[in-house]
XYZ file of C-alpha atoms in Angstrom:
616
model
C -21.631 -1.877 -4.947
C -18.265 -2.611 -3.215
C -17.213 -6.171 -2.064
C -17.824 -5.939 1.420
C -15.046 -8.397 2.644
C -12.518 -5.533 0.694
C -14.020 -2.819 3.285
C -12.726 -5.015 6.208
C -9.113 -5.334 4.560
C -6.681 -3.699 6.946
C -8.795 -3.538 10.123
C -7.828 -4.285 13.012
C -9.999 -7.334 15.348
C -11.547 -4.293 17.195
C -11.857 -2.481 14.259
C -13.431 -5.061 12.074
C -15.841 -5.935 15.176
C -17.010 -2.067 14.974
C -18.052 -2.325 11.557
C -19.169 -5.591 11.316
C -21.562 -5.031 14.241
C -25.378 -4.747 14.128
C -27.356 -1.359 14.832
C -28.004 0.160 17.270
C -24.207 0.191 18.321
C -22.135 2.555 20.921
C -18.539 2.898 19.784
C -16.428 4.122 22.594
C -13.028 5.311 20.370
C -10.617 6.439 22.324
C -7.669 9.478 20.644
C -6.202 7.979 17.822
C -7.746 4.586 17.374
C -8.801 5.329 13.698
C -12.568 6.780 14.414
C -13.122 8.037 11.295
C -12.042 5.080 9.352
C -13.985 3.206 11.672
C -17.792 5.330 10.924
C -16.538 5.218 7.379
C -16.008 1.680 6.700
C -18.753 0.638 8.863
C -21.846 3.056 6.817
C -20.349 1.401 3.724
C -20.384 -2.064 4.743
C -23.748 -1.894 5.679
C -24.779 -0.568 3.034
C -22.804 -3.319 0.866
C -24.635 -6.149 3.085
C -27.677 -4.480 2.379
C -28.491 -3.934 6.156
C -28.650 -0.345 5.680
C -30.379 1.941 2.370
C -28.092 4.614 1.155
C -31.353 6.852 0.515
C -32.421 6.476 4.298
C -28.571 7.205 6.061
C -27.750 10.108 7.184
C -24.059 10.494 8.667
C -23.616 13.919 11.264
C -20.488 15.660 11.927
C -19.970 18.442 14.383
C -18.041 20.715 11.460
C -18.234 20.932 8.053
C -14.464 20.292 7.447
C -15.020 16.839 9.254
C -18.074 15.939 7.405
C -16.813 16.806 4.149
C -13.845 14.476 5.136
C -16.321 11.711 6.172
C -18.100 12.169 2.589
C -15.391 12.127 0.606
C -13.830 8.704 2.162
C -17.621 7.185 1.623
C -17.247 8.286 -2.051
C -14.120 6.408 -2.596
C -15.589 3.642 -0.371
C -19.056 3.418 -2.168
C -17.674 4.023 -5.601
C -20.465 6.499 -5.901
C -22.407 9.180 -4.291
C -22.585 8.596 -0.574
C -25.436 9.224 2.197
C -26.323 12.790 3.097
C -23.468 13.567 5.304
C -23.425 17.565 7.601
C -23.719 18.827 10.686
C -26.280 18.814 13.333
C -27.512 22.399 11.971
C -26.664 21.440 7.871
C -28.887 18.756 8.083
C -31.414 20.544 10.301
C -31.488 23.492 8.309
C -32.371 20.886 5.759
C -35.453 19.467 7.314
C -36.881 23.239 8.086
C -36.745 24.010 4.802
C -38.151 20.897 3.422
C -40.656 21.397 5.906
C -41.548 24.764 5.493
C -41.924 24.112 2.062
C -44.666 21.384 2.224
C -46.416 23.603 4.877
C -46.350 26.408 2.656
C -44.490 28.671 5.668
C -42.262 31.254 4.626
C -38.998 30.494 5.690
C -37.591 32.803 8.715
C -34.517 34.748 7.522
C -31.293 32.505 9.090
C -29.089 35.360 11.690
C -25.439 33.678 12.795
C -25.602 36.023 15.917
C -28.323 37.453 17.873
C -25.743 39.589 19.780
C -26.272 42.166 16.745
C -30.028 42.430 17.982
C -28.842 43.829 21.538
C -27.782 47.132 20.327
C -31.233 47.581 18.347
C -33.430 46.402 21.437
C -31.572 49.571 23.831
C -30.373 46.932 26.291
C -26.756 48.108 26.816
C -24.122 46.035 28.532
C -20.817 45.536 29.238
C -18.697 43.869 27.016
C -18.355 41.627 29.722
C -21.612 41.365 31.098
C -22.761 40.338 27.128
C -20.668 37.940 26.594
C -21.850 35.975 29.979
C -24.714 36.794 29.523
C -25.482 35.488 25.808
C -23.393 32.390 26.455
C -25.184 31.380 29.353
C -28.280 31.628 27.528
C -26.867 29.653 24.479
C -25.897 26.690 27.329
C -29.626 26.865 28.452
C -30.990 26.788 25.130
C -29.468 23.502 24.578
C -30.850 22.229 27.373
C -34.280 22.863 26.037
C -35.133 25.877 28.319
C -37.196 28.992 27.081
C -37.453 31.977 28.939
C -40.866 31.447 30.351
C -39.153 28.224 32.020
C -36.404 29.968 33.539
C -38.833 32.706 35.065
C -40.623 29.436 36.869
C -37.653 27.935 38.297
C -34.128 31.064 38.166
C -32.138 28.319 40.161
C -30.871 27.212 36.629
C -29.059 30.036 35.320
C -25.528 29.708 36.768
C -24.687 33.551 36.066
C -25.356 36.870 38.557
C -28.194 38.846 38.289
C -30.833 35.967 36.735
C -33.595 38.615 35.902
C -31.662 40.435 33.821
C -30.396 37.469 31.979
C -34.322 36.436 31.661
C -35.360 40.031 30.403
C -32.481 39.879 27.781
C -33.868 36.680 26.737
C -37.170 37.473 26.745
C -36.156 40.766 24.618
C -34.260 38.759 22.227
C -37.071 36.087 21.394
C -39.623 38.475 21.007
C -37.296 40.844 18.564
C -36.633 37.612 16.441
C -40.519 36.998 16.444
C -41.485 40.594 14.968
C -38.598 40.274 12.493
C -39.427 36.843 11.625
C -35.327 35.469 12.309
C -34.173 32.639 13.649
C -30.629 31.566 14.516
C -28.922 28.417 14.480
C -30.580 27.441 18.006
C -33.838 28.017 16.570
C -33.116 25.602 13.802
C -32.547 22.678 15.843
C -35.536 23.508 17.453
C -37.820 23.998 14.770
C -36.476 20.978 12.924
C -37.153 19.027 15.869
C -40.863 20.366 15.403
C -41.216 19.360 12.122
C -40.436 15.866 12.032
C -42.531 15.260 15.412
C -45.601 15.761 13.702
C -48.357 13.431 13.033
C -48.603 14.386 9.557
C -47.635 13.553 6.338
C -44.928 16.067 6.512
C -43.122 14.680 9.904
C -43.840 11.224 7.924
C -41.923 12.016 4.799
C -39.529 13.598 6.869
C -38.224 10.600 9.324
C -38.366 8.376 6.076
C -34.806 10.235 5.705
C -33.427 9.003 8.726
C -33.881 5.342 9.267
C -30.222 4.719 9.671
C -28.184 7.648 11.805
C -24.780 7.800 12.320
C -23.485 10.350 14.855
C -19.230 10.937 15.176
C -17.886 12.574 18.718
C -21.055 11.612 19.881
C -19.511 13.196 23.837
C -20.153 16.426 22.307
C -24.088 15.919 21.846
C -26.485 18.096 24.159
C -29.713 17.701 24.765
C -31.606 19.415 22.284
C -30.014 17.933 19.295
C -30.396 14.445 20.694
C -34.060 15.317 20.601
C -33.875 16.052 17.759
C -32.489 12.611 16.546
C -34.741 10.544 18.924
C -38.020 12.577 16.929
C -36.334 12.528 13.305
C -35.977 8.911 13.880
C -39.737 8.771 15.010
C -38.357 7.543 18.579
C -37.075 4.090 17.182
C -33.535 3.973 17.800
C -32.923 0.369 16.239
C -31.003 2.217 13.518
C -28.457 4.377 15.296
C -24.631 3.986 15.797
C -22.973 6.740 17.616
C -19.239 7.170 17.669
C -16.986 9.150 20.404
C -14.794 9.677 23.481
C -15.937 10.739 26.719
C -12.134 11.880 27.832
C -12.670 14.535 24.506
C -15.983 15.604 26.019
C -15.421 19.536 25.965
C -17.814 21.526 25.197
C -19.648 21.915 28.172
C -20.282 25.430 27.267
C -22.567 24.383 24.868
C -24.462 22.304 26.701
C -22.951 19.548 25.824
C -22.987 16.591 28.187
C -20.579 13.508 28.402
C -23.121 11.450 30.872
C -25.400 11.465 27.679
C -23.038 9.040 26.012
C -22.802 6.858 29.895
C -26.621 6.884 29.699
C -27.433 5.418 26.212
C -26.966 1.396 26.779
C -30.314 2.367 29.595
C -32.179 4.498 27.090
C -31.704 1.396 24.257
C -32.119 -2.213 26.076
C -30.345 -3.635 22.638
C -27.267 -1.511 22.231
C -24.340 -2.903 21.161
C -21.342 -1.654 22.980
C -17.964 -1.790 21.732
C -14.319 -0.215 22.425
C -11.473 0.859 20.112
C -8.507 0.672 22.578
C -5.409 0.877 20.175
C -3.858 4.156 19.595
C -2.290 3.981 16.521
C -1.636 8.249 15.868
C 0.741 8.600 19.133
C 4.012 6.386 20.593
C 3.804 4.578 23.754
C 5.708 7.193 25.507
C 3.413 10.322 24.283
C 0.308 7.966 25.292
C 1.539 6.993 29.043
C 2.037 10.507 29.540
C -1.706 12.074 28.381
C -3.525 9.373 29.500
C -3.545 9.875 33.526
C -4.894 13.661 32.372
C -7.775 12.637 30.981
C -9.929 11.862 33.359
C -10.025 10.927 37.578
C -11.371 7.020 36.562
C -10.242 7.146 32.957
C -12.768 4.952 31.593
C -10.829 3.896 28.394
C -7.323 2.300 29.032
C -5.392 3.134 26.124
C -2.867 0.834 24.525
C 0.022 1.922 21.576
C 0.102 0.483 18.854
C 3.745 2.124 17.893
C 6.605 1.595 21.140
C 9.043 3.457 22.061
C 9.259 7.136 21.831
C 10.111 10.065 24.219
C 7.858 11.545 26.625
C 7.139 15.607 26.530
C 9.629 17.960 26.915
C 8.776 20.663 30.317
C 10.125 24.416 29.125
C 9.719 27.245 32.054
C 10.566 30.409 30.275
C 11.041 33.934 31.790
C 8.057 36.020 30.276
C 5.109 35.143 27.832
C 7.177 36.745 24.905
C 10.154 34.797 25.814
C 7.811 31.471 25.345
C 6.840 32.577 22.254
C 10.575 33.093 21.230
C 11.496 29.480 22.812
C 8.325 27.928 20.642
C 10.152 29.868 17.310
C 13.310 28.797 17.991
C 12.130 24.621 18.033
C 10.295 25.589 14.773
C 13.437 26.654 12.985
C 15.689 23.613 14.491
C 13.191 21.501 12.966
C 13.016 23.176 9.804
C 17.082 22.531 9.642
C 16.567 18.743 10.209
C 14.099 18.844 6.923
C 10.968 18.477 8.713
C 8.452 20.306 6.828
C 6.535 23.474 8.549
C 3.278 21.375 8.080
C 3.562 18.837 10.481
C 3.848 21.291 13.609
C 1.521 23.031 15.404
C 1.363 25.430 18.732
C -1.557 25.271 20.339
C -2.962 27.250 23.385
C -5.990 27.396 25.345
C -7.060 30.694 24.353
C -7.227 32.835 21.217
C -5.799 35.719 23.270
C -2.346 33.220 24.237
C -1.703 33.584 20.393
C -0.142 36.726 19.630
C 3.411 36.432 21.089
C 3.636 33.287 19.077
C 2.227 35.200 15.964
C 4.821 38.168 16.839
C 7.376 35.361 17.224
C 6.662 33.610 13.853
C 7.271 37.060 11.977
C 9.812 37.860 13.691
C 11.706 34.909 12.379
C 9.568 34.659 9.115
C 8.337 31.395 9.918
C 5.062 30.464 7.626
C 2.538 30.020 9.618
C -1.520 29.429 9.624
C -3.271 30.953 12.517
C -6.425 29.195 13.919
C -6.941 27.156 10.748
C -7.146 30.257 7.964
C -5.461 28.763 4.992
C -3.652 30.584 2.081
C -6.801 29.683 -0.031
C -8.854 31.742 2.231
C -6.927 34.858 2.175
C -6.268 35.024 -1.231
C -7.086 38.060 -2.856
C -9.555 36.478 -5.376
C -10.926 34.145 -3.233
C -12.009 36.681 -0.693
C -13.652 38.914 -3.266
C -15.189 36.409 -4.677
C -16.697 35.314 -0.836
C -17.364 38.911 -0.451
C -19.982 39.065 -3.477
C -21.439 35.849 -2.040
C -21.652 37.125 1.054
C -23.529 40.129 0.053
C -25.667 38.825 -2.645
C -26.452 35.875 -0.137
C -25.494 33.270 -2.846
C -26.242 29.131 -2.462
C -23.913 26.944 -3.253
C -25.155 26.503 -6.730
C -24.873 30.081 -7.710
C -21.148 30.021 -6.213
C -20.258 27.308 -8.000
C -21.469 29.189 -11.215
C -19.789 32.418 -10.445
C -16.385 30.464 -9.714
C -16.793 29.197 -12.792
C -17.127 32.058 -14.571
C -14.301 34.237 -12.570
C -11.987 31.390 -14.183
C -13.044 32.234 -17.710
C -11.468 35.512 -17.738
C -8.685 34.461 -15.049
C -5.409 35.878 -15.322
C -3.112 32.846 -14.648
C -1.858 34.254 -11.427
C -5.217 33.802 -10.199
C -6.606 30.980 -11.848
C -5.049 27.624 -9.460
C -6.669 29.319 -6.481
C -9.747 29.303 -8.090
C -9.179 26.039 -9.419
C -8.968 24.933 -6.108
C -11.813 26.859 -4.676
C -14.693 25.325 -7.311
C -13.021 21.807 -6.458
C -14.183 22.417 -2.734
C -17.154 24.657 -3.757
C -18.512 21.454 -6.051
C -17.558 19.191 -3.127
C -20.104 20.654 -0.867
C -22.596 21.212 -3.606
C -22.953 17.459 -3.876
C -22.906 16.818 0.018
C -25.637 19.291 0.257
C -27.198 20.914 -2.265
C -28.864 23.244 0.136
C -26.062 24.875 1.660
C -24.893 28.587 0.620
C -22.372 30.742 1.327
C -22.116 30.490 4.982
C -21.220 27.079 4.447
C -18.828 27.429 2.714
C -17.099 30.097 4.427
C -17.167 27.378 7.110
C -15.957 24.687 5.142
C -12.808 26.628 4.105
C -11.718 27.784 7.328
C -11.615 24.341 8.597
C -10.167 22.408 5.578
C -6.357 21.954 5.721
C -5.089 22.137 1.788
C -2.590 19.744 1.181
C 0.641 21.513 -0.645
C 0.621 24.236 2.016
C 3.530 23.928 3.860
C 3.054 26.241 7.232
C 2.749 25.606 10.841
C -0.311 25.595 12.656
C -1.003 27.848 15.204
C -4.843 27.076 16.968
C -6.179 26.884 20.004
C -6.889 23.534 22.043
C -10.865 23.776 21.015
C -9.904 23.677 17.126
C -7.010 21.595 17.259
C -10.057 18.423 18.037
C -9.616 16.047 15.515
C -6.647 17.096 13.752
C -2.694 15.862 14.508
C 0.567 16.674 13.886
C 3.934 15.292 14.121
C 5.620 17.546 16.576
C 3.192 19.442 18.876
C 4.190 22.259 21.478
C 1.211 23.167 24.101
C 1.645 27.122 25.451
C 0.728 28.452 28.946
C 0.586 25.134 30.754
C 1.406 26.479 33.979
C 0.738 25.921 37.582
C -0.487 29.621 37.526
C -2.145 29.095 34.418
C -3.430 26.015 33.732
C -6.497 25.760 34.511
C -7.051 28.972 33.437
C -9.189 29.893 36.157
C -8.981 28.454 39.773
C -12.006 27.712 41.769
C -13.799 26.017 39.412
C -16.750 23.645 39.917
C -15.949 19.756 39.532
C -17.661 19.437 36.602
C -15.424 22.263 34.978
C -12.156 21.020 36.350
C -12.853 18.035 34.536
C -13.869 19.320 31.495
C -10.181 21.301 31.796
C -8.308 18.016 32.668
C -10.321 16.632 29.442
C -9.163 19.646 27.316
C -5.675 19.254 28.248
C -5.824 15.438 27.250
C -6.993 16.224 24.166
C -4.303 18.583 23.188
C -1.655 16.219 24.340
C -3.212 13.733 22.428
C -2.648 15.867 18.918
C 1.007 14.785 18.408
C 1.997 11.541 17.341
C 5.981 11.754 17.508
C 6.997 14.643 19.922
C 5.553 16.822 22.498
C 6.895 19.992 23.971
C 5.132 21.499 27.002
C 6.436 25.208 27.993
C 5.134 27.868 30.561
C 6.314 31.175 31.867
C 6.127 33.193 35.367
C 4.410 33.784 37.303
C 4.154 29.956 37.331
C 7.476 28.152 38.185
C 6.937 24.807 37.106
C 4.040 22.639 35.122
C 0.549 22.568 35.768
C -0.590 20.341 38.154
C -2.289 18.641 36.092
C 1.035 17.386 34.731
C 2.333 16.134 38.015
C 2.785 12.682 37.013
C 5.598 13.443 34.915
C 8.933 13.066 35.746
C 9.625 17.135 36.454
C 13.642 16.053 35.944
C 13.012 16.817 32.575
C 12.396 20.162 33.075
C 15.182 22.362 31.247
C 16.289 25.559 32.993
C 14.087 29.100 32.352
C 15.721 30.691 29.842
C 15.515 33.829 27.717
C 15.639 33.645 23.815
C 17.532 35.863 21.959
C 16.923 35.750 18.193
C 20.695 35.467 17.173
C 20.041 32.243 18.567
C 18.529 30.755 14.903
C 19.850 30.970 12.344
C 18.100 30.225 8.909
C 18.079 26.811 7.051
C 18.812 26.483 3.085
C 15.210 25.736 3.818
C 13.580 28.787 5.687
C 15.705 30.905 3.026
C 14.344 29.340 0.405
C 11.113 29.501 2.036
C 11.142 33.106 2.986
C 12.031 33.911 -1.352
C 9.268 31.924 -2.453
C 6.740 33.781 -0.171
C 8.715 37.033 -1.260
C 8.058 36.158 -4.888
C 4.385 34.655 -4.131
C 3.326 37.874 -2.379
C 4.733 40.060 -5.826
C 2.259 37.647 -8.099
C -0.909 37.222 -5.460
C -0.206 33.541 -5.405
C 0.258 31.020 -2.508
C 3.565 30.575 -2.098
C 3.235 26.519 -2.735
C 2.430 27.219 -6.345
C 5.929 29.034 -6.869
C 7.927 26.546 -5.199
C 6.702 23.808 -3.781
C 7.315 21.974 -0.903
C 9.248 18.950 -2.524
C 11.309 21.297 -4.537
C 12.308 23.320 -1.457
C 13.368 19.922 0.523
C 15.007 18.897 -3.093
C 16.928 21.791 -3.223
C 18.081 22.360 0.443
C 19.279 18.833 0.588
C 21.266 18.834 -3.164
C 22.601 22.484 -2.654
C 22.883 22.345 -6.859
C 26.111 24.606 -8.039
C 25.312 26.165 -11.177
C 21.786 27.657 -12.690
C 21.412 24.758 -14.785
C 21.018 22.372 -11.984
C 18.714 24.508 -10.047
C 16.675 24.297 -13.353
C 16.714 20.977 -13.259
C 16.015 19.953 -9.790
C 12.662 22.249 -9.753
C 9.027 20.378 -10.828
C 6.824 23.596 -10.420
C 5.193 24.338 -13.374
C 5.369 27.922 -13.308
C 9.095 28.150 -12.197
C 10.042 25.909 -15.188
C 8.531 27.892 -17.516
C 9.985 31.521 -16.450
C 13.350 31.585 -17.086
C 13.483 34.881 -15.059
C 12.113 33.097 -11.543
C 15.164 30.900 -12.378
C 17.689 33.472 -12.518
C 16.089 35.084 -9.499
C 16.236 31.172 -7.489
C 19.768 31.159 -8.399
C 20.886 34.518 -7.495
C 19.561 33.538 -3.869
C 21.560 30.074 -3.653
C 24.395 32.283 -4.934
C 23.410 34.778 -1.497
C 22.821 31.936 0.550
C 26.863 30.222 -0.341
């Protein structure tokens, strides 16, 4: 058992007052005020004081990539296997089987999207039409309506036509009846179920959940706060919930900031407390998101680090000219020796991506595009996901196979691999009952260390990550929000969205646009628009390649030739190493590299040298 004075080492007052705190406890944690060391240290210290059971914890995320990060601090932490840790639907999955399995139910085969069921049902719509139509009754879902509900009172659905939306519904419930599926909806729900009951089995059930500890608790709708308040048999003594209402923004989902404002009513004995301090962001980069978060900005933010510049405004003459201008930065970074990894472009939508993309190439710039990694896409790896996928394979099993594909392993193959049980093994002991769709989950959320590539994501799956240098696309007065004539509550939820992007970088932020719009988004207009530089039109004689990109571009060349990431034939320190030394002969090239598989071919050496020798 750790000492718990050493888990309050380093913590700041506020900080040390979160974890020190007794449940239940509201942490209001505003963008880069060190949330997730916060949750961490303070599951761990209450377990060390022996105010909180290990066995009866349970820690939720809203992605696997986040609560495999939350586990694998608790590990170090704990010295030792921590709480269950998941998602909402991990953990409910969890309790439906457990369930099931004491009630002696079969257990209803587990769809990902009920869209697929349209088709088979005859009900043909637009591509349009389906996607409003399916997302609006995913938002009403997690509000806890059912069809028969929204026949009673139609006022709720905020989409055209409601009786076709209700007939759909109806359609799609009674198809997933007859077929015996659920989806991940239905999980929450039947979880939720299961540990009401006045049984042994809802008994044994909430036993598990004495102590519950929710992160970006803004994000929380309805039905899966039901489903705490039941799992925790309606005695919320034990809870601490963690999050932001200026990152509230999923509203699509049902999700519901005022759920978070409402909790000190719904538990007399709640302990509220704020974490002020941004620590991720200078003073400069935090002045200038803050007035976008919200109209009363309930948490004033302070830095922690001064000084620092405020965003840069870019106007540009056409969408692909942005992308060219976002390019350009990338490679005048890359001469300064600022690795690829620590920037990111980020828009609003998916569909904002692909003159960035075309950009990227253009200039062969390595990139990852909405968080797919270079373990994901490697050829092994995604035959080896493939047979999982089709074979429907737990964790367990895919931890056996992996280890098995590395038995007869050529060694091209074999660090991927490598890498791939390490994760695989990671979520096997954070859940045991996951399978292949977790892990497909996990890995296209994880960032791998060693990759060195910039990130290009959208706003939604940039939450909870940062970088040092940050440039936001299609921030226009056109633009931005995307759609005019919104209601209130979506306006806000865009102002929130914008905030949180902003909020992503924690030394520079770059903030372009393009016409039709012919200056910054509203949104913005507290900014000094002096700063604005000029529209202008990239041409890509403009950049020049670094030592670095060169060497860069080679070792992809040479990583794409042996089905490797490129990180395992050079890697990132060598590159920087080499770039800054500029070594004259072979023998110093051979000297100055650490990866293992360069040092031991004697061919990749003559092949690194013959480039320095093009590059002079």
């Amino acid at each position: 058992m750790p000492n718990p004075e050493q888990l309050l080492e380093g913590l700041s007052t506020e900080q040390r007052e979160a974890v020190m705190a007794a449940a239940p406890a509201l942490i209001v944690a505003g963008a880069g005020s060190g949330k997730t060391r916060v949750i961490t240290h303070r599951i761990a210290y209450q377990i060390a004081t022996q105010a909180n059971r290990s066995s009866q914890t349970v820690a939720i995320s809203f992605t696997r990539a986040a609560a495999w990060e939350i586990a694998r601090r608790l590990y170090r932490l704990l010295d030792g296997p921590p709480p269950a840790c998941g998602t909402f639907h991990s953990h409910a999955l969890g309790l439906v089987r457990e369930g099931s399995a004491m009630l002696g139910r079969p257990l209803p085969h587990l769809i990902g999207d009920t869209t697929t069921l349209l088709t088979d049902l005859g009900l043909r719509l637009s591509e349009a039409r389906r996607r409003s139509v399916m997302s609006e009754i995913d938002r009403l879902r997690a509000l806890g309506h059912d069809a028969e509900s929204l026949e009673a009172n139609p006022t709720l659905i905020e989409v055209p036509n409601p009786d076709e939306l209700i007939a759909v519904f109806m359609a799609l419930e009674r198809a997933k009846a007859r077929q015996r599926l659920m989806d991940l909806t239905d999980v929450l729900r039947i979880a939720t179920e299961l540990v009401a009951r006045d049984d042994g089995v809802g008994q044994a059930l909430r036993l598990q959940a004495r102590w519950v500890y929710i992160d970006e608790f803004q994000d929380v709708n309805p039905l899966q706060l039901r489903l705490i308040e039941r799992w925790m048999g309606n005695n919320l003594s034990g809870l601490t919930v963690v999050g932001d209402p200026n990152q509230a923004i999923y509203g699509w989902n049902g999700s519901d900031p005022a759920l978070m404002a409402q909790l000190p009513s719904r538990i007399p004995a709640l302990t509220h407390l704020t974490l002020s301090t941004n620590y991720r962001s200078t003073a400069a980069l935090v002045a200038a998101a803050s007035p976008v978060a919200s109209d009363d900005r309930r948490i004033s933010m302070l830095a922690h680090r001064q000084g620092g510049q405020l965003p840069s405004l870019i106007g540009t003459d056409s969408v692909a000219a942005e992308g060219l201008r976002a390019a350009r930065a990338v490679v005048e970074l890359a001469h300064r020796g600022i690795p690829y990894s620590s920037m990111a472009i980020l828009a609003r939508t998916i569909r904002q991506l692909s003159p960035i993309e075309e950009a990227f190439r253009r200039f062969d710039i390595p990139h990852s595009v909405l968080g797919l990694t270079p373990l994901a896409s490697a050829p092994e790896v995604i035959a080896l996901m493939r047979s999982a996928r089709t074979e429907r394979l737990q964790i367990t099993e895919i931890c056996d196979t992996v280890e098995e594909a590395l038995l007869s392993s050529t060694p091209t193959r074999t660090p991927n691999l490598r890498i791939l049980l390490e994760v695989a093994n990671e979520l096997r002991r954070q859940d045991p009952r996951s399978d292949y769709l977790a892990l497909e989950e996990l890995l296209r959320g994880l960032q791998i260390k060693g990759v060195d590539a910039v990130s290009i994501t959208t706003f939604h799956r940039a939450k909870g990550l940062q970088w040092h240098h940050v440039h936001l696309i299609g921030i226009g007065e056109k633009s931005y929000p995307s759609r005019h004539g919104l209601s209130s509550n979506a306006l806000a939820e865009e102002r929130r969205l914008l905030y949180v992007a902003m909020t992503r970088a924690t030394d520079s932020l770059t903030i372009s646009w393009s016409k039709p719009s012919r200056g910054p988004s509203t949104l913005l207009a507290h900014l000094d628009t002096k700063q604005v530089e000029p529209q202008t039109q990239i041409s890509h004689s403009q950049a020049q390649p670094s030592i670095a990109t060169r060497l860069d571009r080679w070792r992809v060349t040479v990583a794409k030739e042996r089905q490797l990431s490129s990180y395992l034939v050079l890697s990132d320190a060598d590159v920087r190493r080499l770039a800054r030394l500029r070594p004259s002969d072979r023998e110093s090239v051979a000297a100055l590299v650490s990866t293992p598989l360069l040092r031991e071919s004697p061919e990749l050496i003559d092949r690194l040298w013959g480039e320095f020798l093009r590059i002079r």
